[in-house]
Coordinates of C-alpha atoms and ligand atoms in Angstrom, one line a residue:
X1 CA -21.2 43.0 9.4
X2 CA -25.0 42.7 9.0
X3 CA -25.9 42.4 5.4
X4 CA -28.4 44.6 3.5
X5 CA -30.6 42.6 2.5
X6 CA -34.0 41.0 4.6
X7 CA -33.9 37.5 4.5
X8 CA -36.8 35.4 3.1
X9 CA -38.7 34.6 6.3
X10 CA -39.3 37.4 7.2
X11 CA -41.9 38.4 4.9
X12 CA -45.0 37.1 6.4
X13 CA -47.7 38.2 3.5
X14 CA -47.7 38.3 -0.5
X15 CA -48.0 42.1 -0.5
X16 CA -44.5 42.9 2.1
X17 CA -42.6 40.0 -0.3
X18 CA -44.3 42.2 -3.4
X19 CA -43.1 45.6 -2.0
X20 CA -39.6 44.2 -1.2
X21 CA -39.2 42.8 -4.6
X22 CA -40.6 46.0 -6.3
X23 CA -37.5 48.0 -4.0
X24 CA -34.7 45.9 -5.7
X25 CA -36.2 46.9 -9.2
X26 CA -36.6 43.0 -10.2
X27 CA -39.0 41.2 -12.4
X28 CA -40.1 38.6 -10.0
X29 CA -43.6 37.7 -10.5
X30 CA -46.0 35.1 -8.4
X31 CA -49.5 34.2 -8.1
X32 CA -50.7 34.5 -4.6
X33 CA -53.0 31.9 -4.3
X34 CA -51.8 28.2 -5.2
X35 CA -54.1 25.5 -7.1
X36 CA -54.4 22.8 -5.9
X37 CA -56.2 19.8 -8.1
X38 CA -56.1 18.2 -12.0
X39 CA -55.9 22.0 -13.3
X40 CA -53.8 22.9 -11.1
X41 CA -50.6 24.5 -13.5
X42 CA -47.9 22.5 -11.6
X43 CA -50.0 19.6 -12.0
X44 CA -50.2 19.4 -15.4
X45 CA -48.4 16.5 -17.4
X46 CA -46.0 17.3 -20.3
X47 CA -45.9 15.2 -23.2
X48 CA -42.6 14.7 -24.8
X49 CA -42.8 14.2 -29.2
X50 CA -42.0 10.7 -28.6
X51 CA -45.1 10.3 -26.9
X52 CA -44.0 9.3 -23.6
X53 CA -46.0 12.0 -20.8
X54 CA -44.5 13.2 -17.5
X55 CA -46.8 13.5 -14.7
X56 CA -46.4 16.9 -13.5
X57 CA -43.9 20.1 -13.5
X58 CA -41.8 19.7 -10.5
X59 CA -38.2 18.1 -11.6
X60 CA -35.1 17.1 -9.5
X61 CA -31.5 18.7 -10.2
X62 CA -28.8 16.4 -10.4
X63 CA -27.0 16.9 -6.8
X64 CA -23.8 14.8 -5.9
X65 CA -23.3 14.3 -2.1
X66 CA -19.2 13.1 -3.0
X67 CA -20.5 10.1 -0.9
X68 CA -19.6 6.8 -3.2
X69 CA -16.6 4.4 -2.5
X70 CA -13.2 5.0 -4.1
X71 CA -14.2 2.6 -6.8
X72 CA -17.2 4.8 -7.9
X73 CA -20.2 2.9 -6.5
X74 CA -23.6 3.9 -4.3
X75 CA -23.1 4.0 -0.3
X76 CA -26.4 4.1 1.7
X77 CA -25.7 7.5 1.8
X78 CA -25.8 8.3 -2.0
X79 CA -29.3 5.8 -1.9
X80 CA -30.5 8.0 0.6
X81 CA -30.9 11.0 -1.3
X82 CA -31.8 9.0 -4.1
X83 CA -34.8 7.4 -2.5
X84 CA -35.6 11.0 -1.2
X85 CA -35.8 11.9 -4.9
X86 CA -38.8 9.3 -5.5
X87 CA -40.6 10.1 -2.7
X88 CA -40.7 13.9 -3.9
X89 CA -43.3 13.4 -6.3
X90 CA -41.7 15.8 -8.8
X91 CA -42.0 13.4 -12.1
X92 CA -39.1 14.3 -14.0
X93 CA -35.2 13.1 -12.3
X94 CA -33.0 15.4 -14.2
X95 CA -29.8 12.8 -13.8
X96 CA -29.8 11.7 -10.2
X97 CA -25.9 13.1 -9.3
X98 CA -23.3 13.7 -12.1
X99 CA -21.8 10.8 -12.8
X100 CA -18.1 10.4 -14.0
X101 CA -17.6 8.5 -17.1
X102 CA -13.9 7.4 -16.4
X103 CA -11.8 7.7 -13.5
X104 CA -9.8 11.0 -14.5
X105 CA -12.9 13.0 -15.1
X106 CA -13.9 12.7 -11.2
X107 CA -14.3 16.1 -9.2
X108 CA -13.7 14.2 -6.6
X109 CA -12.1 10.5 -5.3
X110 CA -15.8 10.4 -3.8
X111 CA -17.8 10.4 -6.6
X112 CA -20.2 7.7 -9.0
X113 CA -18.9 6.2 -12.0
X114 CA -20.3 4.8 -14.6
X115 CA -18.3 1.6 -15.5
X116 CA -18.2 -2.1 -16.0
X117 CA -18.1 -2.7 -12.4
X118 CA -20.4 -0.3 -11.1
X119 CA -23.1 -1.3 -13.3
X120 CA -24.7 -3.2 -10.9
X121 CA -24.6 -0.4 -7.9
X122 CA -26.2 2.3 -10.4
X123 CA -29.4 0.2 -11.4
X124 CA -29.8 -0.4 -8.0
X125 CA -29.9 2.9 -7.5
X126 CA -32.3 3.7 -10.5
X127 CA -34.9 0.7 -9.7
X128 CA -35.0 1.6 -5.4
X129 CA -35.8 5.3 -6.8
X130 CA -38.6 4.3 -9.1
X131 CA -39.7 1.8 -6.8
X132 CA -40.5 4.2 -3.8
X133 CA -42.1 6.8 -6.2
X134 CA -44.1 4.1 -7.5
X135 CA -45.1 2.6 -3.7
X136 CA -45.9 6.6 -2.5
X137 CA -47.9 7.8 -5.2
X138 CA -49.1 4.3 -7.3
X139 CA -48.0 5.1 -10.7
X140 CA -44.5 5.4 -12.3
X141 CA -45.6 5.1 -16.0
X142 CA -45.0 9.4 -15.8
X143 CA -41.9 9.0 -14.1
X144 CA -38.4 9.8 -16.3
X145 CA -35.8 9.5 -15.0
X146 CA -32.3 10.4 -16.5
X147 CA -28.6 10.0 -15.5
X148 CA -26.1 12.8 -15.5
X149 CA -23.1 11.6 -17.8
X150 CA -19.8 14.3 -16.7
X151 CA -16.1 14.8 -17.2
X152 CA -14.8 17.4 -14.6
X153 CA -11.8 18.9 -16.7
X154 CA -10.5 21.8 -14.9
X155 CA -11.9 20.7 -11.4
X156 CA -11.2 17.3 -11.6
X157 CA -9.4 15.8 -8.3
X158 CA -10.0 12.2 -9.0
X159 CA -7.3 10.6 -6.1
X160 CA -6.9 12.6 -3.6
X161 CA -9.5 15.5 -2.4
X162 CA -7.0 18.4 -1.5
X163 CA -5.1 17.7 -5.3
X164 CA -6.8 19.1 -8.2
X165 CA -5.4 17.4 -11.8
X166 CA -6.9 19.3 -13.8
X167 CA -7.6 18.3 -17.7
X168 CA -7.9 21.7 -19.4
X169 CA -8.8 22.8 -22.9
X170 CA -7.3 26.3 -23.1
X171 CA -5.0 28.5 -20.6
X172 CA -8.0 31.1 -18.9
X173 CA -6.0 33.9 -17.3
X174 CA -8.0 34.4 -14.7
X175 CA -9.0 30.4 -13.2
X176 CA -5.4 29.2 -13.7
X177 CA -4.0 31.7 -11.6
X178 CA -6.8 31.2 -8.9
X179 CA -6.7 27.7 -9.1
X180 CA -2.8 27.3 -9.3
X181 CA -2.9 25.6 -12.7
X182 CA 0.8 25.2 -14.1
X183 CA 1.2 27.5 -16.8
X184 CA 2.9 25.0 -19.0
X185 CA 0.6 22.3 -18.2
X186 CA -0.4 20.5 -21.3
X187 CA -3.8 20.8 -22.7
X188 CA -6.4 18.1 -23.2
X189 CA -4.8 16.9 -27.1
X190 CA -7.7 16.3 -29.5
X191 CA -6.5 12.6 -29.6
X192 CA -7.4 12.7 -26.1
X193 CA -10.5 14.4 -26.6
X194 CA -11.7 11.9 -29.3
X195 CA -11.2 8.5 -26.7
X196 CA -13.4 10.7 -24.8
X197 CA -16.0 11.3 -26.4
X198 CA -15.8 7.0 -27.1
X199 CA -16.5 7.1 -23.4
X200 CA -19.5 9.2 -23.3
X201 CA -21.1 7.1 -26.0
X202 CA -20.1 3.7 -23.9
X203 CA -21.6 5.4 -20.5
X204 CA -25.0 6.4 -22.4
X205 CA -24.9 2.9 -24.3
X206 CA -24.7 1.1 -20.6
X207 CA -27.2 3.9 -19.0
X208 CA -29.3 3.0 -21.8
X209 CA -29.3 -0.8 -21.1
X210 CA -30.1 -0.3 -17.2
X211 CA -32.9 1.6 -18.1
X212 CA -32.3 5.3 -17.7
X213 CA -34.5 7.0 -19.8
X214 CA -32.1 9.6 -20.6
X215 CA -28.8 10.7 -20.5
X216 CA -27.6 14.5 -19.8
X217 CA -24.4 15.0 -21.4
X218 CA -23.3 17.8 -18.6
X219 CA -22.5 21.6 -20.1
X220 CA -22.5 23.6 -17.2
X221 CA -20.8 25.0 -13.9
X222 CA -17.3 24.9 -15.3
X223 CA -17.1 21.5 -15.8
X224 CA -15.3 20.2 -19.4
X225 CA -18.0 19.9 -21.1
X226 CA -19.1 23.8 -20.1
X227 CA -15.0 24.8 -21.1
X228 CA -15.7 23.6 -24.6
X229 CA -18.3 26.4 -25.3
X230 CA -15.6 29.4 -24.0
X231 CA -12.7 27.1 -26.2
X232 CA -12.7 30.6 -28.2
X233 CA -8.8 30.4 -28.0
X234 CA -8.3 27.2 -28.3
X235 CA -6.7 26.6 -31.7
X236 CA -7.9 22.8 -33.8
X237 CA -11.0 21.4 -34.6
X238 CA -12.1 21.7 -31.0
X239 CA -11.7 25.3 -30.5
X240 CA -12.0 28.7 -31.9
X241 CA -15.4 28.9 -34.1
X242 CA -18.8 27.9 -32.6
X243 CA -18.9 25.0 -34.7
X244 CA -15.8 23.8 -33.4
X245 CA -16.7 24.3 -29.7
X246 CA -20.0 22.2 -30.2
X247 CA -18.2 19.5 -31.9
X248 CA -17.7 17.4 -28.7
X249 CA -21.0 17.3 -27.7
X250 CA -22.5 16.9 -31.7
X251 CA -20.1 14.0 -31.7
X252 CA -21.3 12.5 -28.3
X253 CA -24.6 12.8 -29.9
X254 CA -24.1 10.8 -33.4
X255 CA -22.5 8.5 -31.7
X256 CA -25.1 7.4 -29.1
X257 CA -27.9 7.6 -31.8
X258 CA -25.9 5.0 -34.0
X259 CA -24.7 3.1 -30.1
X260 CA -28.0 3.5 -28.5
X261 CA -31.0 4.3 -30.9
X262 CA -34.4 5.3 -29.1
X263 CA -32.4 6.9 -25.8
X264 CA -33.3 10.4 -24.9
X265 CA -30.5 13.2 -24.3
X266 CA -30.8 16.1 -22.5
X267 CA -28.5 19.0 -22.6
X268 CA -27.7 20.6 -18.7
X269 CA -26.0 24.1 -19.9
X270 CA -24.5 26.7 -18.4
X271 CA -26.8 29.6 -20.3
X272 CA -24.8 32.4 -18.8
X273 CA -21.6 32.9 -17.4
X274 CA -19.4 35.9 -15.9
X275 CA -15.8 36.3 -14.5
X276 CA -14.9 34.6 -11.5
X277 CA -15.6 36.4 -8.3
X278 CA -13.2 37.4 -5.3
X279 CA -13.9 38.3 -1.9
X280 CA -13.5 41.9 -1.9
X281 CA -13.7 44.3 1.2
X282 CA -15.4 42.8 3.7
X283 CA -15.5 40.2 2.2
X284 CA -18.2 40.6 -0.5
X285 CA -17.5 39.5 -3.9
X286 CA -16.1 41.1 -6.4
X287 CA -15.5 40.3 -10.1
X288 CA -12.2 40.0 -11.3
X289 CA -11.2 42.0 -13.9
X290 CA -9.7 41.0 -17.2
X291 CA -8.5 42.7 -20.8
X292 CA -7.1 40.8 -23.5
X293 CA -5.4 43.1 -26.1
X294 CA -8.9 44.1 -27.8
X295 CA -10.4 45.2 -24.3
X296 CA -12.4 42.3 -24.4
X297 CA -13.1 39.3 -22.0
X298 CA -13.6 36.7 -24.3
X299 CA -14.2 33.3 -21.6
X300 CA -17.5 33.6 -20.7
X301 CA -20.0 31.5 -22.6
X302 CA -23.2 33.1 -23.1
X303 CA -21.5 36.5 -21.8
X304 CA -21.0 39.9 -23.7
X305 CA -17.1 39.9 -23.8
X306 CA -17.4 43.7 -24.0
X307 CA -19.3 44.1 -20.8
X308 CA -18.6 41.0 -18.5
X309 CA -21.4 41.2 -16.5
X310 CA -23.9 41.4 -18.9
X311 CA -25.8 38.3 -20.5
X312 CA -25.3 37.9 -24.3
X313 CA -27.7 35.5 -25.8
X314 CA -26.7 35.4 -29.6
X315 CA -24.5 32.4 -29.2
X316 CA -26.6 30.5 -26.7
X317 CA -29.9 30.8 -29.5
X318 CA -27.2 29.5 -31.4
X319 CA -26.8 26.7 -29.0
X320 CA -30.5 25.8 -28.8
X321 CA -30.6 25.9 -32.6
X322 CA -28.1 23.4 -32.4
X323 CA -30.0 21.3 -29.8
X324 CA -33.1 21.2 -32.1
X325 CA -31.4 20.7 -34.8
X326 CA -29.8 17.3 -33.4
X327 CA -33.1 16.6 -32.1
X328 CA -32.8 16.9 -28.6
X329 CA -35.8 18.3 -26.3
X330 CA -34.6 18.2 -22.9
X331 CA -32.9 21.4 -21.6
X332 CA -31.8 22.4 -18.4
X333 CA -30.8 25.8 -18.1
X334 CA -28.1 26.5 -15.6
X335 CA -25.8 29.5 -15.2
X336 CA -22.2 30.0 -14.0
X337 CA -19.7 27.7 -11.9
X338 CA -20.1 26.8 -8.2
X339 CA -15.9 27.3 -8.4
X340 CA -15.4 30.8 -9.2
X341 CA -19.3 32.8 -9.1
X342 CA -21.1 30.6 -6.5
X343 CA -23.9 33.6 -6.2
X344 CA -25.5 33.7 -9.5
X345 CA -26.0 29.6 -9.6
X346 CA -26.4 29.4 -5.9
X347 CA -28.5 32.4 -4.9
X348 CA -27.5 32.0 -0.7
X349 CA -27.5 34.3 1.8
X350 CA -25.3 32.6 3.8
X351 CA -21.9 31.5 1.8
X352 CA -20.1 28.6 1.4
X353 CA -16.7 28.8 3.3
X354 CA -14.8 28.9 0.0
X355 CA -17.0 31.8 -1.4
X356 CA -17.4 35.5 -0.4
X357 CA -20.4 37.5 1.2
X358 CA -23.4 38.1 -1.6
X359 CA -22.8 41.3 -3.8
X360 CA -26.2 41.5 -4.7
X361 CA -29.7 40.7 -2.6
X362 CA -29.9 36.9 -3.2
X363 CA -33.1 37.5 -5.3
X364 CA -31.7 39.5 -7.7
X365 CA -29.8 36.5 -8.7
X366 CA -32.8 34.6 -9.0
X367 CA -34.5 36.8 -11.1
X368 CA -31.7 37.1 -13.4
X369 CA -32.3 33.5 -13.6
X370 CA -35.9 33.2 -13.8
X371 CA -36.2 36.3 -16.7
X372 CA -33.1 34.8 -18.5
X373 CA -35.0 31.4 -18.7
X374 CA -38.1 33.1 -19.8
X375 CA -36.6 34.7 -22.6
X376 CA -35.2 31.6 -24.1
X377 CA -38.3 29.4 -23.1
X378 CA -40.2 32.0 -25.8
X379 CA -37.8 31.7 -28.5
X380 CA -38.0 27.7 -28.1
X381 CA -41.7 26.9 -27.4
X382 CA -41.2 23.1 -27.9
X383 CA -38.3 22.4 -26.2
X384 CA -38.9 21.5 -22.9
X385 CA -37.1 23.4 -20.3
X386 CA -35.8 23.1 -16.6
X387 CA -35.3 26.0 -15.1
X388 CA -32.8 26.8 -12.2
X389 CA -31.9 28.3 -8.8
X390 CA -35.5 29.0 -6.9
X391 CA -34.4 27.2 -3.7
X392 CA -33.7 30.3 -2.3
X393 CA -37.1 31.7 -2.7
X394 CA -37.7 29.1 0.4
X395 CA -42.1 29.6 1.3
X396 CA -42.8 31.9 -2.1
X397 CA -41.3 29.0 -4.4
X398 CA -44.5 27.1 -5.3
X399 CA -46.0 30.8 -6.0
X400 CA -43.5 32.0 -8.1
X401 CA -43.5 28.6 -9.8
X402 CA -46.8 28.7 -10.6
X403 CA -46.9 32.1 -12.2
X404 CA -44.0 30.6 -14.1
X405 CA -45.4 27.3 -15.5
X406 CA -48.7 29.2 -15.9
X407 CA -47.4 31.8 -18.2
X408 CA -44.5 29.6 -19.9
X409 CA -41.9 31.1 -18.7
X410 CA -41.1 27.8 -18.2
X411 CA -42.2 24.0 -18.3
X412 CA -40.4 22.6 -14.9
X413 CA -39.6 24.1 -11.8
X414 CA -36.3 22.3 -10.6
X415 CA -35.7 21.8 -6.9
X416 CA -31.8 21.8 -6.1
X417 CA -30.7 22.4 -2.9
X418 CA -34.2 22.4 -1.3
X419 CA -34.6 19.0 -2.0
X420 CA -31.8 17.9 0.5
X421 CA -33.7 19.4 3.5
X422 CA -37.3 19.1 2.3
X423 CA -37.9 16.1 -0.1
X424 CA -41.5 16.3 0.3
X425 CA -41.9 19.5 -0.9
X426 CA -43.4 19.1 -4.7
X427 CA -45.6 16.6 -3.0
X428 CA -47.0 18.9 -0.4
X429 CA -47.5 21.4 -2.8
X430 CA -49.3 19.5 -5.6
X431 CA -51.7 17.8 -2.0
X432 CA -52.5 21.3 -1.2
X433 CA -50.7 20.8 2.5
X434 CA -49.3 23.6 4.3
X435 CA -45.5 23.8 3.7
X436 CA -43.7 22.0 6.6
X437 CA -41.7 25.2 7.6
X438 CA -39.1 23.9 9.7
X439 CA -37.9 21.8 6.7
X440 CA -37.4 24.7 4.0
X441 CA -33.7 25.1 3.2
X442 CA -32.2 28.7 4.5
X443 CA -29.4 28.3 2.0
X444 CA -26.7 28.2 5.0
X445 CA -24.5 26.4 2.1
X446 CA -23.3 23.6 4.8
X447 CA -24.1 21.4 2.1
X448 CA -21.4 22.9 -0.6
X449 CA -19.0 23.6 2.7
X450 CA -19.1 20.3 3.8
X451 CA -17.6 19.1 0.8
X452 CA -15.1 21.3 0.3
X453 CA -13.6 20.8 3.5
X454 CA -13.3 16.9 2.4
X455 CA -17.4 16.0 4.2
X456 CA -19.4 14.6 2.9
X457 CA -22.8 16.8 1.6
X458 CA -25.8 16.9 3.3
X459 CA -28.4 18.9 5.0
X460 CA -26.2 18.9 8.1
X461 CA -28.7 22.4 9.8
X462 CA -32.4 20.3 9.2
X463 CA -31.7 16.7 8.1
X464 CA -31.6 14.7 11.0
X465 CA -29.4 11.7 9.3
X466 CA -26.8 14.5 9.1
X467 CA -27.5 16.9 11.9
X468 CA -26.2 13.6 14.3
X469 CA -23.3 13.1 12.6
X470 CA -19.5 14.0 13.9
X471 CA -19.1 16.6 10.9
X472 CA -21.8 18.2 11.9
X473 CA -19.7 19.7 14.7
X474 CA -16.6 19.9 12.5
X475 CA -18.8 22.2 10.3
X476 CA -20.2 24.1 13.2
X477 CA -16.3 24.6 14.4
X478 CA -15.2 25.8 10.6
X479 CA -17.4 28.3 10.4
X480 CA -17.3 29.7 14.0
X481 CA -13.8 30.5 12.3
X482 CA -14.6 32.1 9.0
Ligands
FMN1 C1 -24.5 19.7 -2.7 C2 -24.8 20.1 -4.2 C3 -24.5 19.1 -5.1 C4 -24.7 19.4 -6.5 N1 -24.5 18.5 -7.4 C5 -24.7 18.8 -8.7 C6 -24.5 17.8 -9.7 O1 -24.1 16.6 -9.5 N2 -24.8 18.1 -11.0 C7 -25.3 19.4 -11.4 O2 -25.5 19.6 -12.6 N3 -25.5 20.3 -10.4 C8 -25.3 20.0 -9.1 N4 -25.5 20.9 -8.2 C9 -26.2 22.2 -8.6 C10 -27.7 22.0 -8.4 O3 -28.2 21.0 -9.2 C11 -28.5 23.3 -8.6 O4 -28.2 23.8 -9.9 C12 -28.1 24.5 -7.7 O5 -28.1 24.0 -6.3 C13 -29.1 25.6 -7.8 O6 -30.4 25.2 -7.6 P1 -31.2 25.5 -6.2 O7 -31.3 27.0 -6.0 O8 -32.5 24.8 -6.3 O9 -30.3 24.9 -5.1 C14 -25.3 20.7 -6.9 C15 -25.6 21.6 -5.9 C16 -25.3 21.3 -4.5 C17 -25.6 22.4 -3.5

């Protein structure tokens, strides 16, 4: 079936994107004209309290390509993307790929570790990436880069790719039925949760000694550290209350100020979240639904539990108040879980093979982005924030940027899934070049399918290192099918 909506390239001036954005009864603003030069409001640097500037307002998501040995360590591959990073020009590296801090916690037997023995493979990694950035564009002294420290909980599948083992922290009605999770499996003790959290502080101890300038301790996308913030059933000192469900990450945190005094942390969060999704009839998604005995849907952090798909903010203000309060600057504002709602994180028109036709035009998930980034950005004027999910504005992203940065909405744009096919882009932009067309990511997902069919990830439709390769063909076969 041919889907409602017009896709991006087809709008070939500012006023038919204008008019098409003014039909879907969005707040999606952009400047028309780009600046180019020192004044230019993507070009400006940002000065962190400790003093320490970055060089402009382009940043780099964390994006795994499930591409590292069995033992956890780089392949070419996984430098690849890497090096692409550097040669971006964006001047803030918002943690590289997520990175596993012990073996259990991978999402999958393919990805980076950060152990004794890998120690080695991940400052290669870190130096090659500052080293081409500071080769392309002579300076690195505005550079920060950061390293994304994770635990996969419910989606970990650290031995085998097809077995999930999940480490859960509550039974959720809904994702353990769709994710066959064993009813009577145990949950994640808080014995077990406390040698955990002496991991995180070991990983950000030995990413502090090989350089990093910060570690994100990972709260988004459904991963464990997300699950703690929706813990509202979980009964202990981990669950329940909001101060219980932000006791992992506050102890994380005192425990890498007293391990590793001076390092930065950053906080990647899930800001929103809604119930998982389902393809429907022809096959666009639908929300499942859910009651527990107050009418309520009580597992969506940063949700209203009496409307699920609506954004409550009261308890992610609370969040940020946290945050400040344990002195951290660096947020990255996130939504939702590339598991069970792919379209609200992932605005795509095409979907991965595990996901469902969009319910909604692609940019209405953008803007619920962009407008719920704004309206934390104003309550928190000095924090610094990343914001998400404007790879699928493909040719308008610098505008809409700009009009973003200008009128702090937000400090950094952050370039996922359009870095993969068009590394160059922040550096184009900030030159004043024409946008290489043939390189801007169409959000065909072959990057989250390739993966989930055991691939590795890559731009397999532009990136020529990919495009080549024998998957590329397996892809093209898969989805012939779907
Ligand atoms: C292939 C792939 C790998 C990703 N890996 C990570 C990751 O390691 N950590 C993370 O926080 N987000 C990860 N993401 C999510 C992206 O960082 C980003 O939030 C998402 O793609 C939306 O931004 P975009 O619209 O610019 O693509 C990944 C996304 C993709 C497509």
């Amino acid at each position: 079936m041919p889907k409602p909506y017009t896709r991006i390239a087809r709008f070939k001036d500012a006023h038919s994107f204008a008019e098409y954005i003014q039909s879907l009864g969005i707040n999606l603003p952009f400047d028309e004209l780009l600046q180019v030069g020192p004044q230019a409001p993507l070009a400006q640097p940002y000065i962190l309290k400790n003093g320490c500037q970055i060089g402009n307002r382009f940043c780099i998501h964390p994006m795994e390509g499930w591409d590292g040995t069995q033992d956890g360590l780089p392949t070419d591959n996984t430098k690849m993307r890497w090096l692409n990073f550097g040669r971006s020009g964006a001047k803030l590296i918002w943690g590289g790929e997520a990175v596993a801090v012990r073996h259990d916690g991978r999402a999958n037997p393919n990805q980076l570790m950060i152990q004794e023995h890998t120690l080695k493979g991940l400052e290669d990694l870190r130096t090659s990436l500052v080293g081409i950035h500071q080769a392309q564009f002579g300076n690195a002294n505005d550079f920060v880069v950061g390293l994304q420290l994770t635990h996969s909980g419910r989606f970990s599948r650290p031995n085998i790719k097809t077995r999930l083992e999940p480490k859960i922290l509550y039974h959720h009605p809904l994702l353990d039925e769709m994710f066959g999770i064993d009813p009577d499996l145990p949950v994640f003790s808080d014995t077990e949760i406390e040698d955990l959290i002496v991991d995180y502080v070991c990983a950000a101890k030995r990413a502090n000694e090989l350089g990093f300038d910060f570690v994100d301790l990972k709260h988004c996308h459904g991963y464990l550290g997300h699950e703690f913030l929706s813990a509202y059933s979980r009964p202990g000192k981990y669950g329940g209350s909001f101060e219980n469900r932000t006791r992992f990450l506050r102890e994380i945190v005192a425990g890498i100020r007293n391990a590793a005094p001076g390092l930065e942390i950053g906080v990647r969060v899930s800001a929103f979240d809604f119930p998982p999704f389902r393809p429907g009839e022809d096959n666009v998604g639908q929300p499942l639904e859910f009651k527990n005995e107050n009418g309520k849907y009580p597992y969506a952090f940063g949700g209203d539990p009496d409307h699920p798909m609506n954004i409550k903010r009261d308890e992610m203000f609370a969040f940020m108040d946290l945050l400040e309060s344990l002195d951290i600057e660096l947020v990255n504002l996130s939504c939702g879980s590339p598991y069970y709602n792919p379209h609200i994180m992932r605005p795509a028109f095409f979907p991965p093979s595990d996901g469902y036709q969009p319910p909604e035009d692609p940019l209405v998930g953008v803007a619920r982005q962009i407008n719920n980034v704004a309206k934390i950005k104003e309550r928190y004027p000095n924090m610094l924030i990343v914001g998400t999910g404007y790879s699928y504005l493909q040719e308008w992203l610098p505008q809409v940027g700009q009009y973003l940065v200008r009128n702090r909405m937000v400090d950094f744009v952050g370039l996922g899934r359009m870095v993969l096919s068009y590394p160059e882009m922040p550096a184009d932009v900030l030159a004043g070049r024409q946008l290489a067309r043939k390189k801007i990511c169409r959000t065909f997902s072959d990057c989250t399918t390739a993966p989930r069919k055991g691939m590795i990830s890559g731009c397999y439709p532009l990136d020529d290192r990919y495009k080549g390769l024998p998957e590329a063909e397996q892809l093209k076969a898969i989805k012939s099918e779907l």
